[in-house]
């Protein structure tokens, strides 16, 4: 059927023009390395592998850590834009997975959690790559903890971005007062939607089929 | 409605008044209404009849054209068959009977040798024994003479007789041996002659059977040329059979092309990129399709150059030297493309393993990355298919030619059937309008049965009085 469809399409190929709208996917993943959340990074590795398996040629993928000051290229652990040739894509994926493995083994805890800075960096990166689909994955408990003097009360444009919070764990204080957890989630959703983005939370990592 | 029923204080009376008024109006308009209905029905009837006739004429023209096409195709086909039969006869004559003079000479020489040997092998009668006269002489001696030497003479004669007999027997045996040797020498000559004559007989029989076949084809050819209905019928049914058979084979070929496409589309991404698009389709898929199309085209040209098909008369009409050169060129291109395909099929397998290994790694299932020891079988099979399929697709030219030729006839037959159906439908529709007009007239008269009855009664009364007036 595919063969016949392609065959039929040849008749209308004359005069056709390739679309200028990009159709590739850009994914930027933020990994929270603060405090006890560092122990959750094994799960993040699983998500990264899953994401790699879903991406194809011309797609872009970057993984960055969230630490004290995340609005920096230095925090990007691994990044790649996949080649057009399938064999090269496979090689890039393997190298990417190896880099992440090394990072997960060697990462140290960060005293502060600058999620907004990482988000800004993600927006900047994906806008630069000019991908058709822009997705930011935040692997964090969403508890932002800024160092004194850092200003993160900034407006940024999230139009066309999907922001997905993954594995938003409950803190001890959340167990005491669940309203804190709910308020935290609600604040982030409001913030993302306010700037034009789409917000989603996935805590069940066995149900990643909807991701990408 | 209430307004209509309120023209009098009694609705029933109002209704009755309206009915009387309507019936009266319809009655006075009856003649005109009938004419209008009749005219409308007749118009529709005539128009549809006219359209039906026009379509019938078109159908007749199409049938004649189809018949002409069919006969022309049949004539061409028969010409080809007869031409090939003559080629075969020519080949037989050239190969086997061209050296007839040598054959004749060989036969003559063999016969001469046999004659010579035969002459030499003639049985020579033994010479009459020399002692016969001696016996006669002894026989004439008078016994009464009492000569004592007679016994000795007879003894000598007996010795001479025995000796002569032995010599004669030796000579006779020698002569017989010589004759037998000569006859033995003649045996291979006879066998050779027998073999030669058998070959000649076989060739003559072959020629005779070919001549019978040619006679049959010529008879059919004459039938076609004279445009006999039987020939048209045979050609038509043959054409339908060829159409469906060739369509079936083409479907199989499309299946083969699809398999071929799937073999090379994926590895083509390594050459032209996996994401570039042309008109909404992947460039790699279009490139794979182009390769298959080029292969089919080369196959067509190869078949044309070999004069197996005749889709392009220009190629068939080329000088033999150019044509043979074209055969080699197309075959070389086909061979190179087949080799490329085999390479791409191998590349596909490599990519598949690479992708499986990467997926297994990403799943964290390292054991799955190991490759099986029998995977070379699938690789070899894919490479073999990649190499063979382009050559197999070459033969698509034969059913394609049959399909194209029979398509004209089959389309013509379907068009004739469609036109005939439309013509019939229009005729039925035209007649329906005619009878609907009659029905409409009668339906119009149905509510007017009272005034019509009164009218008929008054007219019969008038007719009766006039009759009475005439009768005296």
XYZ file of C-alpha atoms in Angstrom:
684
model
C 0.000 0.000 0.000
C 2.857 2.332 0.911
C 4.550 1.442 -2.355
C 1.382 2.195 -4.315
C 0.836 5.454 -2.447
C 4.378 6.545 -3.236
C 3.868 5.467 -6.819
C 0.698 7.540 -7.083
C 2.352 10.512 -5.465
C 4.996 10.611 -8.185
C 2.328 11.854 -10.543
C 1.824 14.972 -8.463
C 5.425 15.589 -7.546
C 5.998 18.065 -10.353
C 5.769 21.541 -9.004
C 5.646 20.468 -5.428
C 7.530 22.431 -2.828
C 8.929 21.261 0.436
C 7.323 22.731 3.481
C 9.297 25.344 5.384
C 7.590 24.533 8.681
C 9.893 22.321 10.752
C 8.441 19.019 11.851
C 11.271 17.786 14.027
C 11.139 17.454 17.783
C 13.232 19.230 20.392
C 13.423 17.894 23.923
C 15.208 19.537 26.838
C 15.299 17.646 30.078
C 16.108 19.188 33.426
C 17.424 16.921 36.135
C 17.112 17.971 39.722
C 20.291 17.078 41.568
C 19.526 18.753 44.829
C 19.515 16.970 48.162
C 17.887 13.588 48.361
C 16.387 13.881 44.901
C 19.735 12.874 43.502
C 18.795 9.308 44.422
C 15.967 9.450 41.904
C 18.343 9.913 38.990
C 18.265 6.209 38.106
C 14.650 6.761 37.107
C 15.712 9.787 35.082
C 18.144 7.584 33.202
C 15.266 5.281 32.307
C 13.256 8.243 31.007
C 16.210 9.491 29.000
C 16.596 6.089 27.334
C 12.936 6.009 26.554
C 13.141 9.511 25.090
C 16.148 8.501 22.984
C 14.232 5.556 21.595
C 11.389 7.868 20.571
C 13.500 10.461 18.814
C 14.538 10.242 15.200
C 16.759 11.948 12.638
C 16.950 15.789 12.823
C 15.514 15.808 16.348
C 17.379 17.610 19.141
C 17.812 16.422 22.672
C 19.603 17.970 25.615
C 19.866 16.984 29.252
C 20.854 19.563 31.842
C 21.182 19.510 35.577
C 19.381 21.817 37.949
C 21.725 23.236 40.488
C 22.343 26.518 42.202
C 22.519 28.547 38.994
C 20.963 26.655 36.146
C 20.753 29.412 33.584
C 24.008 28.365 32.031
C 25.295 26.172 29.200
C 27.698 24.656 31.651
C 24.853 22.776 33.237
C 24.076 20.926 30.031
C 25.208 17.341 30.604
C 24.687 16.033 27.083
C 23.180 17.447 23.957
C 22.822 16.336 20.408
C 20.995 16.962 17.178
C 20.526 13.675 15.397
C 21.981 13.225 11.944
C 19.988 12.485 8.796
C 21.476 9.005 8.357
C 20.004 6.184 10.446
C 23.365 4.549 11.244
C 24.743 7.822 12.622
C 21.571 8.367 14.631
C 22.050 4.988 16.319
C 25.637 5.796 17.126
C 24.663 9.197 18.566
C 22.015 7.582 20.714
C 24.470 5.078 22.138
C 27.011 7.791 22.928
C 24.324 9.947 24.530
C 23.191 7.069 26.733
C 26.792 6.401 27.774
C 27.318 10.075 28.706
C 24.202 10.071 30.831
C 25.309 6.852 32.520
C 28.606 8.449 33.478
C 26.817 11.573 34.721
C 24.406 9.608 36.900
C 27.314 7.728 38.438
C 29.388 10.803 39.187
C 26.888 13.567 39.925
C 27.079 15.375 43.241
C 24.228 16.958 45.170
C 23.524 20.602 44.669
C 22.687 22.793 47.692
C 20.133 24.908 45.793
C 17.469 24.267 43.143
C 17.152 26.822 40.368
C 14.302 25.383 38.295
C 13.328 28.698 36.659
C 16.880 29.284 35.479
C 16.934 25.842 33.920
C 13.600 26.524 32.283
C 14.965 29.735 30.795
C 17.976 27.885 29.491
C 15.693 25.223 27.967
C 13.594 27.849 26.201
C 16.682 29.490 24.845
C 18.136 26.201 23.619
C 14.966 24.977 21.918
C 14.297 28.356 20.304
C 17.801 28.291 18.934
C 17.254 24.803 17.485
C 13.971 25.996 15.966
C 12.302 22.633 16.275
C 8.699 22.071 15.307
C 7.723 20.450 18.567
C 9.275 21.850 21.758
C 9.109 19.807 24.924
C 10.692 20.528 28.290
C 10.852 17.692 30.750
C 11.403 18.617 34.403
C 12.526 15.718 36.529
C 12.156 17.325 39.901
C 10.041 17.636 43.020
C 9.386 21.219 41.816
C 10.541 22.692 45.088
C 12.563 25.702 44.012
C 15.235 26.853 46.382
C 17.174 29.884 45.158
C 20.374 31.157 46.545
C 20.164 34.625 47.985
C 20.611 37.304 45.372
C 19.426 35.285 42.399
C 16.548 36.954 40.572
C 14.170 34.603 38.803
C 11.010 36.646 38.741
C 11.203 37.004 34.984
C 8.642 36.839 32.213
C 9.436 34.428 29.394
C 7.596 33.196 26.369
C 6.451 29.578 26.508
C 4.153 29.753 23.531
C 4.398 26.456 21.655
C 6.164 24.673 24.500
C 4.998 21.620 26.372
C 6.306 21.469 29.903
C 6.042 18.071 31.508
C 6.873 17.529 35.163
C 8.078 14.011 35.828
C 8.276 12.089 39.058
C 7.160 14.971 41.244
C 7.861 13.316 44.561
C 6.212 14.282 47.786
C 8.453 15.842 50.396
C 8.231 15.088 54.064
C 6.538 18.411 54.672
C 4.050 17.573 51.914
C 3.005 14.535 53.874
C 2.372 16.699 56.892
C 0.406 19.213 54.887
C -0.591 17.969 51.383
C -1.772 21.445 50.525
C 1.849 22.422 50.112
C 2.325 19.808 47.385
C -0.892 20.760 45.632
C -0.090 24.445 45.886
C 3.357 23.824 44.446
C 1.959 21.968 41.467
C -0.717 24.573 40.978
C 1.787 27.408 41.085
C 3.914 25.806 38.409
C 0.924 25.057 36.190
C -0.254 28.670 36.557
C 3.192 29.966 35.774
C 3.615 27.837 32.641
C 0.111 28.483 31.355
C 0.460 32.169 32.074
C 3.416 32.346 29.716
C 1.581 30.395 26.993
C 2.858 26.889 27.605
C 1.065 23.599 28.154
C 1.468 21.904 31.507
C 1.372 18.191 32.282
C 2.405 16.032 35.202
C 3.450 12.379 34.888
C 4.241 10.631 38.128
C 3.669 7.074 36.997
C 6.822 6.282 35.078
C 5.371 3.011 33.829
C 2.968 5.035 31.711
C 5.431 6.896 29.564
C 3.655 5.964 26.332
C 1.982 9.360 26.256
C 5.327 11.098 26.476
C 6.442 12.429 23.074
C -58.736 26.074 4.687
C -61.250 27.566 7.112
C -61.667 30.445 4.760
C -62.596 28.080 1.932
C -65.176 26.346 4.085
C -66.688 29.592 5.301
C -68.098 30.967 2.075
C -71.487 29.676 3.233
C -72.736 29.178 6.770
C -72.557 25.406 6.215
C -69.074 24.001 5.685
C -70.374 20.928 3.918
C -72.245 23.096 1.458
C -69.151 25.229 1.007
C -67.092 22.140 0.309
C -69.641 20.873 -2.141
C -69.699 24.239 -3.884
C -65.928 24.201 -4.173
C -65.951 20.640 -5.525
C -68.583 21.496 -8.119
C -66.603 24.573 -9.099
C -63.349 22.621 -9.391
C -64.913 19.774 -11.341
C -66.565 22.230 -13.704
C -63.297 24.068 -14.246
C -61.387 20.846 -14.783
C -64.069 19.601 -17.126
C -63.959 22.710 -19.307
C -60.126 22.590 -19.254
C -60.139 18.863 -19.966
C -59.347 19.042 -23.656
C -56.470 21.483 -23.176
C -55.161 19.546 -20.204
C -55.213 16.310 -22.165
C -53.320 17.962 -25.000
C -50.758 19.356 -22.578
C -50.250 16.002 -20.862
C -50.048 14.204 -24.208
C -47.611 16.767 -25.588
C -45.388 16.580 -22.525
C -45.360 12.786 -22.548
C -44.737 12.704 -26.297
C -41.904 15.206 -25.954
C -40.219 13.164 -23.264
C -40.866 9.958 -25.148
C -39.428 11.322 -28.394
C -36.465 12.956 -26.724
C -35.504 9.820 -24.872
C -36.068 7.702 -27.956
C -33.880 10.044 -29.936
C -31.175 9.862 -27.256
C -31.501 6.085 -27.198
C -31.086 5.910 -30.960
C -28.085 8.213 -30.828
C -26.471 6.007 -28.190
C -27.336 2.921 -30.237
C -25.600 4.482 -33.224
C -22.590 5.303 -31.050
C -22.620 1.733 -29.800
C -22.707 0.419 -33.379
C -19.799 2.662 -34.356
C -17.862 1.577 -31.299
C -18.599 -2.074 -32.039
C -17.359 -1.647 -35.589
C -14.258 0.115 -34.355
C -13.678 -2.539 -31.728
C -14.133 -5.195 -34.369
C -11.621 -3.444 -36.597
C -9.156 -3.130 -33.723
C -9.684 -6.752 -32.789
C -9.199 -7.940 -36.348
C -6.125 -5.770 -36.789
C -4.641 -7.089 -33.560
C -5.518 -10.646 -34.533
C -4.057 -10.142 -37.996
C -0.853 -8.768 -36.549
C -0.629 -11.591 -34.048
C -1.220 -14.220 -36.737
C 1.338 -12.577 -38.976
C 3.848 -12.827 -36.154
C 3.021 -16.473 -35.557
C 3.200 -17.367 -39.255
C 6.391 -15.364 -39.566
C 7.924 -17.300 -36.687
C 6.781 -20.607 -38.175
C 8.400 -19.668 -41.464
C 11.524 -18.690 -39.572
C 11.584 -22.122 -37.997
C 11.016 -23.799 -41.382
C 13.754 -21.649 -42.815
C 16.033 -22.616 -39.969
C 15.305 -26.313 -40.503
C 15.863 -26.043 -44.232
C 19.018 -24.005 -43.758
C 20.435 -26.257 -41.088
C 19.461 -29.678 -42.392
C 18.704 -29.421 -46.072
C 21.231 -26.779 -47.089
C 23.914 -29.471 -47.142
C 21.712 -31.702 -49.244
C 24.336 -31.868 -52.044
C 26.914 -33.136 -49.556
C 24.403 -35.581 -48.248
C 23.617 -36.728 -51.770
C 27.280 -37.156 -52.565
C 27.817 -39.097 -49.352
C 24.893 -41.368 -50.201
C 26.161 -41.883 -53.786
C 29.624 -42.733 -52.567
C 28.261 -45.189 -50.070
C 26.095 -46.798 -52.728
C 29.038 -47.008 -55.156
C 31.172 -48.637 -52.530
C 28.427 -51.103 -51.791
C 28.071 -51.863 -55.525
C 31.780 -52.446 -55.887
C 31.852 -54.705 -52.883
C 28.775 -56.435 -54.137
C 30.400 -57.062 -57.488
C 33.415 -58.498 -55.770
C 31.250 -60.618 -53.540
C 29.516 -62.417 -56.400
C 29.609 -66.193 -55.819
C 31.942 -67.700 -58.490
C 30.863 -71.245 -59.478
C 33.667 -73.776 -58.978
C 35.439 -75.061 -62.071
C 34.224 -78.383 -63.358
C 36.530 -81.084 -61.970
C 39.270 -82.235 -64.382
C 38.702 -85.880 -63.642
C 35.286 -85.987 -65.274
C 36.756 -86.646 -68.670
C 39.050 -89.309 -67.194
C 36.060 -91.041 -65.688
C 34.324 -90.914 -69.013
C 37.401 -92.442 -70.666
C 37.555 -95.217 -68.086
C 33.885 -95.814 -68.557
C 34.398 -96.392 -72.294
C 37.118 -99.114 -71.766
C 35.777 -102.470 -72.739
C 35.960 -104.779 -69.775
C 36.147 -107.779 -71.972
C 39.531 -106.726 -73.194
C 40.760 -107.926 -69.844
C 43.389 -105.359 -69.406
C 45.051 -105.731 -66.073
C 46.176 -102.124 -65.703
C 42.663 -100.799 -65.380
C 42.708 -101.156 -61.580
C 45.874 -99.113 -61.297
C 44.499 -96.452 -63.554
C 41.352 -96.276 -61.469
C 43.413 -95.983 -58.317
C 45.378 -93.078 -59.790
C 42.149 -91.499 -60.880
C 40.801 -91.851 -57.350
C 43.883 -90.190 -55.918
C 43.669 -87.414 -58.442
C 39.983 -87.051 -57.666
C 40.552 -86.741 -53.912
C 43.385 -84.265 -54.443
C 41.366 -82.178 -56.872
C 38.423 -82.203 -54.524
C 40.562 -80.987 -51.631
C 42.068 -78.209 -53.701
C 38.626 -77.168 -54.944
C 37.306 -77.075 -51.373
C 40.225 -74.923 -50.180
C 39.725 -72.490 -53.020
C 36.003 -72.396 -52.366
C 36.513 -71.659 -48.688
C 38.980 -68.903 -49.451
C 36.539 -67.330 -51.894
C 33.707 -67.581 -49.355
C 35.840 -65.954 -46.647
C 36.697 -63.134 -49.002
C 33.049 -62.645 -49.906
C 32.021 -62.612 -46.257
C 34.708 -60.048 -45.494
C 33.419 -57.860 -48.273
C 29.854 -58.217 -47.055
C 30.982 -57.343 -43.507
C 32.617 -54.222 -44.888
C 29.336 -53.238 -46.479
C 27.425 -53.352 -43.151
C 28.527 -49.932 -41.736
C 27.771 -48.393 -45.096
C 24.227 -49.719 -44.922
C 23.857 -48.423 -41.353
C 25.161 -45.026 -42.341
C 22.734 -44.855 -45.217
C 19.932 -45.965 -42.925
C 20.826 -43.313 -40.320
C 21.101 -40.597 -42.950
C 17.776 -41.544 -44.422
C 16.211 -41.593 -40.952
C 17.475 -38.055 -40.284
C 16.190 -36.896 -43.613
C 12.856 -38.519 -42.839
C 12.704 -36.783 -39.459
C 13.410 -33.421 -41.018
C 10.841 -33.987 -43.687
C 8.295 -35.026 -41.043
C 9.105 -31.888 -39.048
C 8.641 -29.789 -42.144
C 5.367 -31.543 -42.864
C 4.066 -30.929 -39.345
C 5.155 -27.288 -39.564
C 3.402 -26.994 -42.892
C 0.214 -28.328 -41.254
C 0.569 -25.746 -38.478
C 1.197 -23.015 -41.020
C -1.848 -24.155 -42.976
C -3.969 -23.915 -39.857
C -2.658 -20.465 -38.983
C -3.095 -19.341 -42.562
C -6.691 -20.535 -42.491
C -7.282 -18.526 -39.320
C -5.481 -15.592 -40.864
C -7.742 -15.766 -43.919
C -10.776 -15.876 -41.630
C -9.511 -12.775 -39.866
C -8.760 -10.982 -43.119
C -12.196 -11.779 -44.469
C -13.624 -10.538 -41.127
C -15.673 -13.592 -40.327
C -17.801 -13.474 -37.186
C -16.318 -16.694 -35.878
C -12.839 -15.193 -36.025
C -14.037 -12.050 -34.238
C -15.695 -14.133 -31.561
C -12.565 -16.225 -31.024
C -10.375 -13.134 -30.902
C -12.729 -11.402 -28.502
C -12.785 -14.283 -26.029
C -9.024 -14.710 -26.362
C -8.583 -11.037 -25.677
C -10.632 -11.283 -22.477
C -8.618 -14.299 -21.323
C -5.341 -12.530 -22.110
C -6.549 -9.437 -20.256
C -7.377 -11.231 -17.026
C -4.332 -13.490 -17.127
C -1.980 -10.592 -17.816
C -3.676 -8.561 -15.082
C -3.096 -11.406 -12.639
C 0.560 -11.632 -13.610
C 0.908 -7.851 -13.314
C -0.580 -8.009 -9.824
C 2.050 -10.606 -8.930
C 4.703 -8.326 -10.427
C 3.412 -5.402 -8.367
C 3.770 -7.608 -5.299
C 7.354 -8.351 -6.288
C 8.037 -4.664 -6.852
C 6.594 -3.888 -3.418
C 8.928 -6.405 -1.777
C 11.776 -4.925 -3.759
C 10.763 -1.458 -2.617
C 10.737 -2.446 1.036
C 14.167 -4.025 0.618
C 15.833 -0.857 -0.604
C 13.745 2.029 0.784
C 15.256 1.865 4.250
C 18.944 1.727 3.313
C 18.367 4.470 0.738
C 18.021 6.779 3.739
C 21.752 6.311 4.264
C 22.378 7.755 0.815
C 19.814 10.534 0.479
C 18.953 11.155 4.131
C 16.128 9.871 6.225
C 14.132 13.032 6.757
C 14.304 15.045 3.568
C 10.950 15.223 1.887
C 9.702 15.846 -1.622
C 6.035 16.691 -1.879
C 5.229 15.177 1.472
C 7.055 11.911 0.748
C 10.434 10.803 1.984
C 13.191 11.307 -0.568
C 14.580 7.866 0.268
C 11.276 6.225 -0.691
C 11.073 8.194 -3.920
C 14.685 7.263 -4.718
C 13.913 3.584 -4.129
C 10.865 3.878 -6.341
C 12.891 5.549 -9.061
C 15.433 2.714 -8.973
C 12.667 0.140 -9.370
C 11.105 2.137 -12.207
C 14.465 2.393 -13.963
C 14.886 -1.370 -13.603
C 11.473 -2.003 -15.102
C 12.267 0.405 -17.954
C 15.570 -1.370 -18.610
C 13.714 -4.666 -18.582
C 11.269 -3.284 -21.139
C 14.097 -2.103 -23.380
C 15.872 -5.439 -23.013
C 12.761 -7.337 -24.043
C 12.219 -4.942 -26.929
C 15.805 -5.300 -28.067
C 15.470 -9.074 -27.955
C 12.301 -8.676 -30.045
C 10.310 -10.590 -27.478
C 7.881 -7.691 -27.100
C 6.895 -4.986 -29.577
C 5.811 -2.044 -27.511
C 8.325 0.305 -29.142
C 8.484 -0.255 -32.898
C 11.509 2.055 -33.123
C 13.650 -0.401 -31.159
C 12.425 -3.374 -33.139
C 13.227 -1.582 -36.395
C 16.830 -0.849 -35.398
C 19.601 -2.546 -37.377
C 20.647 -5.840 -35.843
C 24.069 -4.554 -34.872
C 22.650 -1.576 -32.953
C 19.956 -3.759 -31.462
C 22.457 -6.288 -30.127
C 24.534 -3.455 -28.738
C 21.433 -2.156 -27.011
C 20.784 -5.593 -25.538
C 24.217 -5.599 -23.947
C 23.911 -2.019 -22.696
C 20.513 -2.584 -21.073
C 21.641 -5.882 -19.615
C 24.738 -4.245 -18.138
C 22.708 -1.448 -16.558
C 20.275 -4.007 -15.191
C 23.111 -6.070 -13.802
C 24.655 -3.020 -12.114
C 21.322 -2.013 -10.622
C 20.783 -5.557 -9.371
C 24.204 -5.442 -7.749
C 23.377 -2.099 -6.141
C 20.153 -3.584 -4.835
C 21.965 -6.563 -3.385
C 24.311 -4.130 -1.625
C 21.395 -2.103 -0.314
C 19.707 -5.263 0.925
C 22.875 -6.107 2.836
C 22.968 -2.551 4.200
C 19.373 -2.938 5.309
C 20.258 -5.975 7.366
C 23.243 -4.183 8.903
C 21.080 -1.186 9.790
C 18.433 -3.421 11.246
C 20.940 -5.130 13.513
C 22.391 -1.772 14.499
C 18.966 -0.445 15.340
C 18.038 -3.564 17.290
C 21.287 -3.327 19.230
C 20.652 0.345 20.028
C 17.067 -0.354 21.082
C 18.223 -3.197 23.314
C 20.864 -0.936 24.835
C 18.307 1.790 25.485
C 16.007 -0.764 27.049
C 18.911 -1.894 29.221
C 18.640 -5.403 27.770
C 22.259 -6.068 26.796
C 21.755 -9.779 26.167
C 19.517 -8.972 23.224
C 22.333 -7.204 21.430
C 24.053 -10.491 20.688
C 23.508 -11.606 17.138
C 22.516 -15.157 16.269
C 24.829 -17.415 14.300
C 22.195 -18.138 11.675
C 21.485 -14.495 10.851
C 23.688 -14.807 7.782
C 20.886 -16.868 6.218
C 18.454 -13.941 6.263
C 21.203 -11.613 5.071
C 22.040 -13.922 2.177
C 18.350 -14.372 1.375
C 17.799 -10.612 1.289
C 20.837 -10.077 -0.888
C 19.694 -12.838 -3.219
C 16.232 -11.325 -3.484
C 17.720 -7.919 -4.081
C 19.761 -9.328 -6.933
C 17.140 -11.585 -8.504
C 14.055 -9.376 -8.284
C 15.301 -6.781 -10.841
C 15.807 -9.574 -13.375
C 12.451 -11.094 -12.508
C 10.821 -7.710 -13.013
C 12.305 -7.654 -16.512
C 9.718 -10.188 -17.575
C 6.940 -7.779 -16.628
C 7.285 -6.500 -20.186
C 5.557 -9.578 -21.587
C 2.313 -9.408 -19.557
C 2.424 -5.628 -19.839
C 2.374 -5.816 -23.616
C -0.479 -8.310 -23.540
C -2.320 -6.164 -21.020
C -1.947 -3.010 -23.081
C -3.073 -4.730 -26.264
C -6.011 -6.505 -24.707
C -7.006 -3.436 -22.679
C -8.235 -1.637 -25.798
C -10.511 -4.484 -26.711
C -11.733 -5.079 -23.179
C -12.428 -1.390 -22.629
C -14.274 -1.366 -25.941
C -16.359 -4.355 -24.852
C -17.209 -2.720 -21.552
C -18.063 0.556 -23.295
C -20.302 -1.313 -25.731
C -22.037 -3.015 -22.816
C -22.473 0.294 -21.002
C -23.827 2.042 -24.102
C -26.216 -0.805 -24.768
C -27.488 -0.634 -21.206
C -27.919 3.151 -21.373
C -29.721 2.863 -24.699
C -32.074 0.242 -23.297
C -32.663 2.268 -20.133
C -33.479 5.377 -22.179
C -35.871 3.438 -24.377
C -37.630 1.963 -21.357
C -37.770 5.401 -19.755
C -39.191 6.918 -22.957
C -41.938 4.308 -23.124
C -42.608 4.811 -19.439
C -43.202 8.514 -20.046
C -45.587 7.657 -22.867
C -47.669 5.383 -20.668
C -47.397 7.772 -17.745
C -48.976 10.395 -20.003
C -51.893 8.058 -20.688
C -52.159 7.300 -16.987
C -52.147 11.030 -16.188
C -54.997 11.595 -18.665
C -57.061 8.874 -17.045
C -56.261 10.159 -13.575
C -57.322 13.621 -14.706
C -60.641 12.207 -15.888
C -61.228 10.265 -12.690
C -62.823 13.105 -10.628
C -64.752 14.216 -13.713
C -66.624 10.983 -14.175
C -70.070 12.654 -13.608
C -69.767 15.418 -16.254
C -68.111 12.941 -18.641
C -70.912 10.485 -18.124
C -73.457 13.264 -18.694
C -71.615 14.376 -21.783
C -71.537 10.853 -23.204
C -75.204 10.402 -22.414
C -76.180 13.649 -24.092
C -74.042 12.864 -27.110
C -75.596 9.400 -27.387
C -79.051 10.986 -27.096
C -78.165 13.417 -29.837
C -76.785 10.589 -31.920
C -79.993 8.500 -31.301
C -82.373 11.314 -32.337
C -80.402 12.023 -35.470
C -80.448 8.299 -36.169
C -84.187 8.276 -35.754
C -84.417 11.235 -38.045
C -82.363 9.489 -40.695
C -84.017 6.085 -40.435
C -87.390 7.008 -42.145
